[in-house]
PDB file of N, CA and C in Angstrom:
ATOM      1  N   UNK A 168      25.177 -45.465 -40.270  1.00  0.00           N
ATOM      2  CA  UNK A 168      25.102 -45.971 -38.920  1.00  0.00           C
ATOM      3  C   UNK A 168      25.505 -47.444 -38.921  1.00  0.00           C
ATOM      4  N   UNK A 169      26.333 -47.945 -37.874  1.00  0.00           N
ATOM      5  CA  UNK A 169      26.566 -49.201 -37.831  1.00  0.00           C
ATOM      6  C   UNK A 169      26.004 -49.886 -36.532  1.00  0.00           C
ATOM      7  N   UNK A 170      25.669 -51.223 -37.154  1.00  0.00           N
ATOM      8  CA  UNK A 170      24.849 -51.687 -35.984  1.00  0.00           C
ATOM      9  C   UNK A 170      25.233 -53.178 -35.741  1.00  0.00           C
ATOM     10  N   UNK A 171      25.055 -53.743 -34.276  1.00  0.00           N
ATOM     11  CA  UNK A 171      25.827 -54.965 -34.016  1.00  0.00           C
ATOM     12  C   UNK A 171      24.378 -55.698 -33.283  1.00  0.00           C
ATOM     13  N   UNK A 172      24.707 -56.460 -32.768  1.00  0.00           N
ATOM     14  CA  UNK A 172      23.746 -57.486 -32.302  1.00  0.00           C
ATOM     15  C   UNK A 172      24.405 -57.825 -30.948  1.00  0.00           C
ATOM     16  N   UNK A 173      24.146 -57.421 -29.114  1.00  0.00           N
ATOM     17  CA  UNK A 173      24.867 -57.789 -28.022  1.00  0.00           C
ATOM     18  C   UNK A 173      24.065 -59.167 -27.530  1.00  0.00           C
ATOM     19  N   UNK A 174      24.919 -59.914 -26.860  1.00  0.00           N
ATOM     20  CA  UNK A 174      24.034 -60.995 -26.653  1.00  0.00           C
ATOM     21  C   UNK A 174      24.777 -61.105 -24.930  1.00  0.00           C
ATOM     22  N   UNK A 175      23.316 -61.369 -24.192  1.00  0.00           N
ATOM     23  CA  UNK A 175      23.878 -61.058 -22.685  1.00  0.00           C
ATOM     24  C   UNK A 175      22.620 -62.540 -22.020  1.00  0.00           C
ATOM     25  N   UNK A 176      23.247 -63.197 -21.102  1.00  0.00           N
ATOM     26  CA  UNK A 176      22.154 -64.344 -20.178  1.00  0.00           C
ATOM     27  C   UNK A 176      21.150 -63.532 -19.039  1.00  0.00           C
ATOM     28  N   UNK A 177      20.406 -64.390 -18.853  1.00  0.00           N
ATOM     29  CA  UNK A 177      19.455 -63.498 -17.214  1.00  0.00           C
ATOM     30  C   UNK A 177      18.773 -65.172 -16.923  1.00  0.00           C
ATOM     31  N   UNK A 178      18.799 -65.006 -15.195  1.00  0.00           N
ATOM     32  CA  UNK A 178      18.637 -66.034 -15.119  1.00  0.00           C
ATOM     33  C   UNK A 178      16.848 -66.811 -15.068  1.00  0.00           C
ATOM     34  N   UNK A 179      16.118 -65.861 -15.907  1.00  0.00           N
ATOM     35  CA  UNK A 179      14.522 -65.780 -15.632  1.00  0.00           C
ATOM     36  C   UNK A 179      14.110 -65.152 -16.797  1.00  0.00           C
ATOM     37  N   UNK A 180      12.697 -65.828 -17.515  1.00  0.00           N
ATOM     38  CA  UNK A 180      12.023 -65.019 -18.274  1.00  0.00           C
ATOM     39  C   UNK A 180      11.499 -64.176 -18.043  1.00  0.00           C
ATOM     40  N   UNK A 181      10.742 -63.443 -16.899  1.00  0.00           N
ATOM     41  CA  UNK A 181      10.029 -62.265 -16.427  1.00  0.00           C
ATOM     42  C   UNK A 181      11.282 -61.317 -16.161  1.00  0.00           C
ATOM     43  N   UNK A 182      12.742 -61.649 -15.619  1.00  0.00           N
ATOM     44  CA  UNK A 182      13.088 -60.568 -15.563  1.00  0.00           C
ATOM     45  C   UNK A 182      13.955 -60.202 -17.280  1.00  0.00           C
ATOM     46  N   UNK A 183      14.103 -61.122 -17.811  1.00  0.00           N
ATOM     47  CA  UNK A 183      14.992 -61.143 -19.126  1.00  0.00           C
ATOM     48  C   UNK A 183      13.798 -60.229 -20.265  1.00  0.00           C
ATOM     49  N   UNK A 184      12.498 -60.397 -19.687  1.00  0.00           N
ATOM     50  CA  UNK A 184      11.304 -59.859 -20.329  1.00  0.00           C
ATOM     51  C   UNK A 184      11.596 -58.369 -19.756  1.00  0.00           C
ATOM     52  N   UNK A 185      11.612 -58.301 -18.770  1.00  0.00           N
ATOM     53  CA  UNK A 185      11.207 -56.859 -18.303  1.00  0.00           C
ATOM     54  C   UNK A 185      12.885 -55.682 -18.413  1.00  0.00           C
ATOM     55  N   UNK A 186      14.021 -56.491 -18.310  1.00  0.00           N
ATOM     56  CA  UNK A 186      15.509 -56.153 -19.313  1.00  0.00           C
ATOM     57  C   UNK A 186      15.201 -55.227 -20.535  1.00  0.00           C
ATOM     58  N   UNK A 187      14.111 -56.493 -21.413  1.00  0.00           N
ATOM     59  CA  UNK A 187      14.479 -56.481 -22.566  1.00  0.00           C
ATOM     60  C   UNK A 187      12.917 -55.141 -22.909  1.00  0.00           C
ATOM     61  N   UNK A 188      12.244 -54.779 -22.241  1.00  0.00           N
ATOM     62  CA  UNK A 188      10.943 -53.663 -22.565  1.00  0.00           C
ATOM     63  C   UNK A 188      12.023 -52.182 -22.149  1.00  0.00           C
ATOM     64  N   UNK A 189      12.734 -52.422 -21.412  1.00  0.00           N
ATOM     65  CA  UNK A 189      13.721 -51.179 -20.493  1.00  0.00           C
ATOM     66  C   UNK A 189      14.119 -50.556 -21.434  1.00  0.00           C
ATOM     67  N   UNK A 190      14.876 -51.650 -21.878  1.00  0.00           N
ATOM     68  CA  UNK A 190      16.256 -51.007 -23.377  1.00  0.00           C
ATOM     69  C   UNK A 190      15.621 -50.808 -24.325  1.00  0.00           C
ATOM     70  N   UNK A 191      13.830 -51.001 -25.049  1.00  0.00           N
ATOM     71  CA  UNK A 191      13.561 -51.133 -26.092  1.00  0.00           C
ATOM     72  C   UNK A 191      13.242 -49.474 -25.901  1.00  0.00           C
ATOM     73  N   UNK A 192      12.408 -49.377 -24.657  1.00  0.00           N
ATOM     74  CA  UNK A 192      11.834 -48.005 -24.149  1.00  0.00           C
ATOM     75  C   UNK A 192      12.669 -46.950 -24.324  1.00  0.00           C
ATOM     76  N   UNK A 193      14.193 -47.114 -23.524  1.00  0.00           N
ATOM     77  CA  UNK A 193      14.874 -46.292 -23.086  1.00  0.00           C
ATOM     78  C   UNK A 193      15.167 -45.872 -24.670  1.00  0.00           C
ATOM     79  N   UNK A 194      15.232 -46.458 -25.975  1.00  0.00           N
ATOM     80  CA  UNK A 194      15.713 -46.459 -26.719  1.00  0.00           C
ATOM     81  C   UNK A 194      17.271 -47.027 -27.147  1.00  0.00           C
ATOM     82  N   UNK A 195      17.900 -47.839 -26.033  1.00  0.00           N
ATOM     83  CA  UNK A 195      18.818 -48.386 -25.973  1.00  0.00           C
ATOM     84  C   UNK A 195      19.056 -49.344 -26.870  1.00  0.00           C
ATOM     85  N   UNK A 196      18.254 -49.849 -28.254  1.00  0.00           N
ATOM     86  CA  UNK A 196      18.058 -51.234 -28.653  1.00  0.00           C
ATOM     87  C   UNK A 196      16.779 -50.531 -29.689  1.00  0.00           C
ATOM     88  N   UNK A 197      16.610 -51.364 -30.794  1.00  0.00           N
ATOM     89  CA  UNK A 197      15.847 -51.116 -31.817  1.00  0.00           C
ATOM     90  C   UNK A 197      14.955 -52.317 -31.643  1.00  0.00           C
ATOM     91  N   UNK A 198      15.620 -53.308 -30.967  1.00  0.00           N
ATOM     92  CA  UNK A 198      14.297 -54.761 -30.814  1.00  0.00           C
ATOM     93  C   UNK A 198      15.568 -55.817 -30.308  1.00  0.00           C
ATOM     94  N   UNK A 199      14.739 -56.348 -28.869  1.00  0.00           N
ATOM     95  CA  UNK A 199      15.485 -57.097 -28.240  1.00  0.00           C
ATOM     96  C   UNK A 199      14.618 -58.463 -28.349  1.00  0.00           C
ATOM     97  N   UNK A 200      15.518 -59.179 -28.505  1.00  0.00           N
ATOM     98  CA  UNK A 200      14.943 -61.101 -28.952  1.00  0.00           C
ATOM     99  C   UNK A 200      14.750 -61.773 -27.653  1.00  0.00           C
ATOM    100  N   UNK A 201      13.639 -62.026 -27.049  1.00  0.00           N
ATOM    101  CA  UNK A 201      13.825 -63.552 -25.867  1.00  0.00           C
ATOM    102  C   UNK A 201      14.508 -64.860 -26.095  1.00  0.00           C
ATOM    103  N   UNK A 202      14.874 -65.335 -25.966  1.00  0.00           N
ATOM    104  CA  UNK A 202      14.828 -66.578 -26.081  1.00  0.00           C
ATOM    105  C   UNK A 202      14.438 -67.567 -24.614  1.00  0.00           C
ATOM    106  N   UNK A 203      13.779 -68.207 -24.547  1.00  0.00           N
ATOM    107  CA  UNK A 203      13.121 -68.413 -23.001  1.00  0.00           C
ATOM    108  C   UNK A 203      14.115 -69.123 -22.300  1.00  0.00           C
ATOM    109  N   UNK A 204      14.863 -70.290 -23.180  1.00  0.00           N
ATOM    110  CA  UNK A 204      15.704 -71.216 -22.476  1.00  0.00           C
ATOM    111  C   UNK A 204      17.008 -71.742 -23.410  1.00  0.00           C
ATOM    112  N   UNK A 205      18.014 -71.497 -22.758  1.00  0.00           N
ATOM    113  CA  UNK A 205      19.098 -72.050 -22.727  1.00  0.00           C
ATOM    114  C   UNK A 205      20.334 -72.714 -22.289  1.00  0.00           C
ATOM    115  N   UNK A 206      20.622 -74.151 -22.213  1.00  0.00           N
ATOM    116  CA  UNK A 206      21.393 -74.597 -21.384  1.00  0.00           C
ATOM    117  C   UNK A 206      22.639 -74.295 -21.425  1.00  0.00           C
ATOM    118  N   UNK A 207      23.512 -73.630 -19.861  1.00  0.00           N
ATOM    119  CA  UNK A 207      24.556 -72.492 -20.298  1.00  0.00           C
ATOM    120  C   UNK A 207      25.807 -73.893 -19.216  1.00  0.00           C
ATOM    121  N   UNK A 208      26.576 -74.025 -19.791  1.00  0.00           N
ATOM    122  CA  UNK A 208      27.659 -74.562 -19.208  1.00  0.00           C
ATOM    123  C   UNK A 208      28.712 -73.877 -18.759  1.00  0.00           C
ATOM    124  N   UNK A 209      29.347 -73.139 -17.415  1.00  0.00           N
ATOM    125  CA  UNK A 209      30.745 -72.411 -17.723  1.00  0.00           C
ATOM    126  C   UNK A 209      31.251 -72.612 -16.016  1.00  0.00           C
ATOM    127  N   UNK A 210      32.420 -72.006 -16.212  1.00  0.00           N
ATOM    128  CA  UNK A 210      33.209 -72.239 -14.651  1.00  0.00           C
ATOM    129  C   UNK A 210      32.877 -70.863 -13.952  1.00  0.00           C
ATOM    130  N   UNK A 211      32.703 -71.141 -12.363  1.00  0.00           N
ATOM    131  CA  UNK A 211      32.816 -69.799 -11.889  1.00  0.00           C
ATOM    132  C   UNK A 211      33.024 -70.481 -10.863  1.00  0.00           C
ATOM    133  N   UNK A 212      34.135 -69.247 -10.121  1.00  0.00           N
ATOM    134  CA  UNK A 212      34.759 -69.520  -8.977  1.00  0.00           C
ATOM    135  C   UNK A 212      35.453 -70.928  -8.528  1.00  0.00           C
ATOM    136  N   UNK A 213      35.748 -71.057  -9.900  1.00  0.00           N
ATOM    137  CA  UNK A 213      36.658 -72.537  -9.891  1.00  0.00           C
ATOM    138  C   UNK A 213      35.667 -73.801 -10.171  1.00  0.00           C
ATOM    139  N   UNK A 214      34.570 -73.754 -10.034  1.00  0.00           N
ATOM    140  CA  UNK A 214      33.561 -74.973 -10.517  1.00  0.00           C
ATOM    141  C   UNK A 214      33.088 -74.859 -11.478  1.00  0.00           C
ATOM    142  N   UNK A 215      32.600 -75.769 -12.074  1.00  0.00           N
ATOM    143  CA  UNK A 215      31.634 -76.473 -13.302  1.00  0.00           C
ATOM    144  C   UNK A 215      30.075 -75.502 -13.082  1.00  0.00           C
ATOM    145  N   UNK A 216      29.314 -74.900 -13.552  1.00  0.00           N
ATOM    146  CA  UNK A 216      28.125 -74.346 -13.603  1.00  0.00           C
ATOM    147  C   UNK A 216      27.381 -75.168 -14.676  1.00  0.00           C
ATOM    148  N   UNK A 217      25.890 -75.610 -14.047  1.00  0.00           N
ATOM    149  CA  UNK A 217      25.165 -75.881 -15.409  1.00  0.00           C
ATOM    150  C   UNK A 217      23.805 -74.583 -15.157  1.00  0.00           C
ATOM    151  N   UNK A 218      23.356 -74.157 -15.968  1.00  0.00           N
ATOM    152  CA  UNK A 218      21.998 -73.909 -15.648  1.00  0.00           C
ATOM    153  C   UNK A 218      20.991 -72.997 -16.698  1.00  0.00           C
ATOM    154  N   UNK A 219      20.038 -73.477 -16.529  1.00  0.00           N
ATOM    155  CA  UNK A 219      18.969 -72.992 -17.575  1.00  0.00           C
ATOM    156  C   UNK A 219      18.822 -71.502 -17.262  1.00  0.00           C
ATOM    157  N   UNK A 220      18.827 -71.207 -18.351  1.00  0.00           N
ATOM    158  CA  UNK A 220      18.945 -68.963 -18.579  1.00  0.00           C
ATOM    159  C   UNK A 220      18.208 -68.716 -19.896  1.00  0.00           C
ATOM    160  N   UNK A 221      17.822 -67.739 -20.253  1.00  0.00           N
ATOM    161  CA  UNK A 221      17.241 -66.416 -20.899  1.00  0.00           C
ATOM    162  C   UNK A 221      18.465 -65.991 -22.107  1.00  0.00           C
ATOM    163  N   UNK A 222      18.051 -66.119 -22.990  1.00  0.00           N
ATOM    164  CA  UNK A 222      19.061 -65.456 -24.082  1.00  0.00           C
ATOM    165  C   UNK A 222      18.354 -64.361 -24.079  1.00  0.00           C
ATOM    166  N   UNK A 223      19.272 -62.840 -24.034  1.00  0.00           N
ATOM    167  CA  UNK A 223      18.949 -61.605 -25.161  1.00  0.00           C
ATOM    168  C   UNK A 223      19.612 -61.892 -26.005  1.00  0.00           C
ATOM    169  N   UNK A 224      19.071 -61.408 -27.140  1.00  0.00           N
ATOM    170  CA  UNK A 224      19.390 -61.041 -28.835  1.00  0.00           C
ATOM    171  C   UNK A 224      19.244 -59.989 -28.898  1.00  0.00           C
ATOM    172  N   UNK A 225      20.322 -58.553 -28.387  1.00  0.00           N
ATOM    173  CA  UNK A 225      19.526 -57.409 -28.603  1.00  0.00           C
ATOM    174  C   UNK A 225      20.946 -56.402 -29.901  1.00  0.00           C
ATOM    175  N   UNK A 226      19.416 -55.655 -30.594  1.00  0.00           N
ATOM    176  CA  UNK A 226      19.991 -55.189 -31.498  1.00  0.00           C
ATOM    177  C   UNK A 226      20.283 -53.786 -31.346  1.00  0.00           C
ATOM    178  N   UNK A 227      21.047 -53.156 -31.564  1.00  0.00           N
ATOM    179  CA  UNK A 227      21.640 -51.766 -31.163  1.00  0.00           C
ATOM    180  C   UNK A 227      22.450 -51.385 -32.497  1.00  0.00           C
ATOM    181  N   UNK A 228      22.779 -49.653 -32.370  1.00  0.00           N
ATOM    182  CA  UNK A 228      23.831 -49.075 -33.286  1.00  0.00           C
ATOM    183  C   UNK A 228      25.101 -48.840 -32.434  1.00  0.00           C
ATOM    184  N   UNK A 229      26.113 -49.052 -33.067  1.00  0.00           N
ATOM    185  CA  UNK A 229      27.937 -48.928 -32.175  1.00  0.00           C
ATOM    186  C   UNK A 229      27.823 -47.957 -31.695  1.00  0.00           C
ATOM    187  N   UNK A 230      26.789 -46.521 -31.810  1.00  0.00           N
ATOM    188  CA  UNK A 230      27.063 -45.283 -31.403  1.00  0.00           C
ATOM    189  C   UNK A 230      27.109 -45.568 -29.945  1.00  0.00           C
ATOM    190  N   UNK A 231      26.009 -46.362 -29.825  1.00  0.00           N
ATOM    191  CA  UNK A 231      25.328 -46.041 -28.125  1.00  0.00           C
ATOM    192  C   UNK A 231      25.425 -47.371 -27.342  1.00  0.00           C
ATOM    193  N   UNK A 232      26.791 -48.083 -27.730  1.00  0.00           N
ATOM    194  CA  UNK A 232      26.824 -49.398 -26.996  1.00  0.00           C
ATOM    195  C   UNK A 232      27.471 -48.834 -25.615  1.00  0.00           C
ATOM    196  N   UNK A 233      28.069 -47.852 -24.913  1.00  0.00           N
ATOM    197  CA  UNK A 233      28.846 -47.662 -24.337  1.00  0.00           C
ATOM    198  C   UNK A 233      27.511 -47.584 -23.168  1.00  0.00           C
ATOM    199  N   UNK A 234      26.787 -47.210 -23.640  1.00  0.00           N
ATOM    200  CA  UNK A 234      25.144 -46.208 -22.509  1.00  0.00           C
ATOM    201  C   UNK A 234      24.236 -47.915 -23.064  1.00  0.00           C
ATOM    202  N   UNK A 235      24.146 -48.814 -23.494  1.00  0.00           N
ATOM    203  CA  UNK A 235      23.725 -49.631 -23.634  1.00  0.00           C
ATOM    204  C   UNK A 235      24.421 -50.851 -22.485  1.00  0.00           C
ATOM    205  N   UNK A 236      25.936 -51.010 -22.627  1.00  0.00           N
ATOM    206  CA  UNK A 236      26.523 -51.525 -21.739  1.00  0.00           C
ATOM    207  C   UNK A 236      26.089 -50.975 -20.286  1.00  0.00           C
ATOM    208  N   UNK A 237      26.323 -49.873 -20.053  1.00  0.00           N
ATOM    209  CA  UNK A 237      26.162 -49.477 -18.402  1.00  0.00           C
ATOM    210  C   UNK A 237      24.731 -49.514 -18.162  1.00  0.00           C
ATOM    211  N   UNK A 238      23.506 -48.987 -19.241  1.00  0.00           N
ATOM    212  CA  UNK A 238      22.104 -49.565 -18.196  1.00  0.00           C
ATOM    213  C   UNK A 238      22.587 -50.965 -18.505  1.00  0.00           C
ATOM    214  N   UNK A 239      22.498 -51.725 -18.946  1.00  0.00           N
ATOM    215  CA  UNK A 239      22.193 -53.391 -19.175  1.00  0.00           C
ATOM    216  C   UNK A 239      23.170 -53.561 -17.234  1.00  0.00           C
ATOM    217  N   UNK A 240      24.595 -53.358 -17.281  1.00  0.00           N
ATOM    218  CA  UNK A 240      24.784 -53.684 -15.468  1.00  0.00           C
ATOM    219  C   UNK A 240      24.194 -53.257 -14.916  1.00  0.00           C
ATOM    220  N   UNK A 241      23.628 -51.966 -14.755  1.00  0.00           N
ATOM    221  CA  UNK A 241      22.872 -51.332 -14.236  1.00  0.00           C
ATOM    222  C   UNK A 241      21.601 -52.403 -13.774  1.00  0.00           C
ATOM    223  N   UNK A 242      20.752 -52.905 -14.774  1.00  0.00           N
ATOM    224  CA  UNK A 242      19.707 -53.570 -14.423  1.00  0.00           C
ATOM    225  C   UNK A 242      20.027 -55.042 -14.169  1.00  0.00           C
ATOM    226  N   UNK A 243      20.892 -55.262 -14.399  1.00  0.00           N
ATOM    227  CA  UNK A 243      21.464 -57.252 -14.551  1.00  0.00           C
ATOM    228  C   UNK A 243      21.604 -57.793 -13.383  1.00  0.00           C
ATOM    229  N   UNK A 244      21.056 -59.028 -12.854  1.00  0.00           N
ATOM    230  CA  UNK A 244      20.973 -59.241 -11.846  1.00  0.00           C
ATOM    231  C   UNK A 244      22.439 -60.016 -11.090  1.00  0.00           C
ATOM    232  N   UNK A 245      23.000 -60.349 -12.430  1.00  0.00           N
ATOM    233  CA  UNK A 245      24.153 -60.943 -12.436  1.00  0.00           C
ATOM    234  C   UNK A 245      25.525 -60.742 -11.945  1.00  0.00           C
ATOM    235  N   UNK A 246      26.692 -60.631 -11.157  1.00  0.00           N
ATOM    236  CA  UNK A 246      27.649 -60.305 -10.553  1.00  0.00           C
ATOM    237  C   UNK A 246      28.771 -59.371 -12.000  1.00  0.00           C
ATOM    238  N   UNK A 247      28.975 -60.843 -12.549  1.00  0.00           N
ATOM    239  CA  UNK A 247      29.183 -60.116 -14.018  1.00  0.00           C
ATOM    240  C   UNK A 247      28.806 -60.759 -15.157  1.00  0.00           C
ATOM    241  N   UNK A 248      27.866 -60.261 -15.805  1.00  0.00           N
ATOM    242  CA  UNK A 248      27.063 -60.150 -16.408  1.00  0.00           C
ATOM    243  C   UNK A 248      27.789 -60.450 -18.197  1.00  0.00           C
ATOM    244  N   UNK A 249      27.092 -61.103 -18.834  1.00  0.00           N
ATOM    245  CA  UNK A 249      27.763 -61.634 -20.629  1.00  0.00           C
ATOM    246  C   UNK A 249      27.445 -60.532 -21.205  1.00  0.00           C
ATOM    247  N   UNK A 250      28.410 -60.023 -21.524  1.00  0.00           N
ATOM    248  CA  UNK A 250      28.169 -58.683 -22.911  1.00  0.00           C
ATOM    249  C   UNK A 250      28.952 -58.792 -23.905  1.00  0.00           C
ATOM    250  N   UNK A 251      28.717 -59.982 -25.191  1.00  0.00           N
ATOM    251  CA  UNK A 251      29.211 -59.820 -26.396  1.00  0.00           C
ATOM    252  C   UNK A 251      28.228 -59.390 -27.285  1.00  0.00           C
ATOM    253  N   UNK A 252      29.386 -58.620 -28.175  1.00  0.00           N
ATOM    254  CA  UNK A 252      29.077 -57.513 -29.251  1.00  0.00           C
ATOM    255  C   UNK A 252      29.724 -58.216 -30.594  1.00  0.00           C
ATOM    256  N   UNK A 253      28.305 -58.336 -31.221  1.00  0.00           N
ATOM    257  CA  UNK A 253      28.537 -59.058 -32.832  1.00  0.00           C
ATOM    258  C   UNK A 253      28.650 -58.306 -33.739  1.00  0.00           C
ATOM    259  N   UNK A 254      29.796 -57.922 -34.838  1.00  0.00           N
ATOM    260  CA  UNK A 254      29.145 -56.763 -35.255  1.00  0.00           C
ATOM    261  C   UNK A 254      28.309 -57.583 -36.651  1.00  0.00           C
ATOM    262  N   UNK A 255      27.650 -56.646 -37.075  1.00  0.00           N
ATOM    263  CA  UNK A 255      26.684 -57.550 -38.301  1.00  0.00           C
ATOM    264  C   UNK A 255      27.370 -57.107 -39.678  1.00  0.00           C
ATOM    265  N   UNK A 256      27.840 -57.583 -40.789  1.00  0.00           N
ATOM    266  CA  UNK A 256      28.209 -56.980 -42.007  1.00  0.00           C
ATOM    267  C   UNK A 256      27.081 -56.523 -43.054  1.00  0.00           C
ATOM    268  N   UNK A 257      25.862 -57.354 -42.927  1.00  0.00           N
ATOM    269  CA  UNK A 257      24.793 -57.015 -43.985  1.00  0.00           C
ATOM    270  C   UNK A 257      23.396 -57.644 -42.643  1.00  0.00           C
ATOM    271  N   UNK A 258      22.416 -56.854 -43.144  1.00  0.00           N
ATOM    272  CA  UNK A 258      21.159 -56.954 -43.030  1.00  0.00           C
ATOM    273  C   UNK A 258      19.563 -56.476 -43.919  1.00  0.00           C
ATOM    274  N   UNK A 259      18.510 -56.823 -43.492  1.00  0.00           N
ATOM    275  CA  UNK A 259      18.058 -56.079 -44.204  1.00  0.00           C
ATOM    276  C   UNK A 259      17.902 -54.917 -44.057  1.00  0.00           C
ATOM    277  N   UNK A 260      17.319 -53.621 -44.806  1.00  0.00           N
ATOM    278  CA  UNK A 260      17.077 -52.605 -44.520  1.00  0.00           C
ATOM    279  C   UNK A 260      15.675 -52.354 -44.160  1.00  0.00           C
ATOM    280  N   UNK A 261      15.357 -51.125 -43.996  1.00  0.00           N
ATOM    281  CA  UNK A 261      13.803 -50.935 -42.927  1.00  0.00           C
ATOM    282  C   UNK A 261      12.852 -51.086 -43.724  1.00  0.00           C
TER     283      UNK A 261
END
């Protein structure tokens, strides 16, 4: 099985919390990481954005990123929403 690490913003800890219990439940994710705060810099709609956001760190297998991608829009509060896919070369084992 191969497994990657997706990393996606939310703009709140309660909802980046309640994201991240969905996918653990649904089985979408083997263990999703909070991170409470991060300062995100990027352009949208032609302007400068600053603003404090929610890191996921969530960990998944390549099988089921496709059904991992569509709930994560599914629940994201976001227009369009960050979905990079890391893949991992080594970790530990269970």
């Amino acid at each position: 099985m191969s497994v990657c690490i997706v990393l996606t913003t939310l703009p709140s800890q309660d909802i980046a919390r309640e994201i991240a219990r969905s996918l653990v439940l649904e089985q979408l994710a083997a263990c999703v990481n909070v991170v409470p705060q991060v300062c995100s810099f990027y352009s949208w709609e032609g302007a400068l954005q600053e603003e404090f956001e929610c890191m996921l760190f969530i960990k998944t297998s390549t099988e089921i990123l496709t059904a991992l991608q569509a709930r994560l829009f599914e629940l994201h509060p976001y227009t369009l929403p960050e979905f990079l896919v890391l893949p991992i070369q080594e970790g530990s084992q269970r």
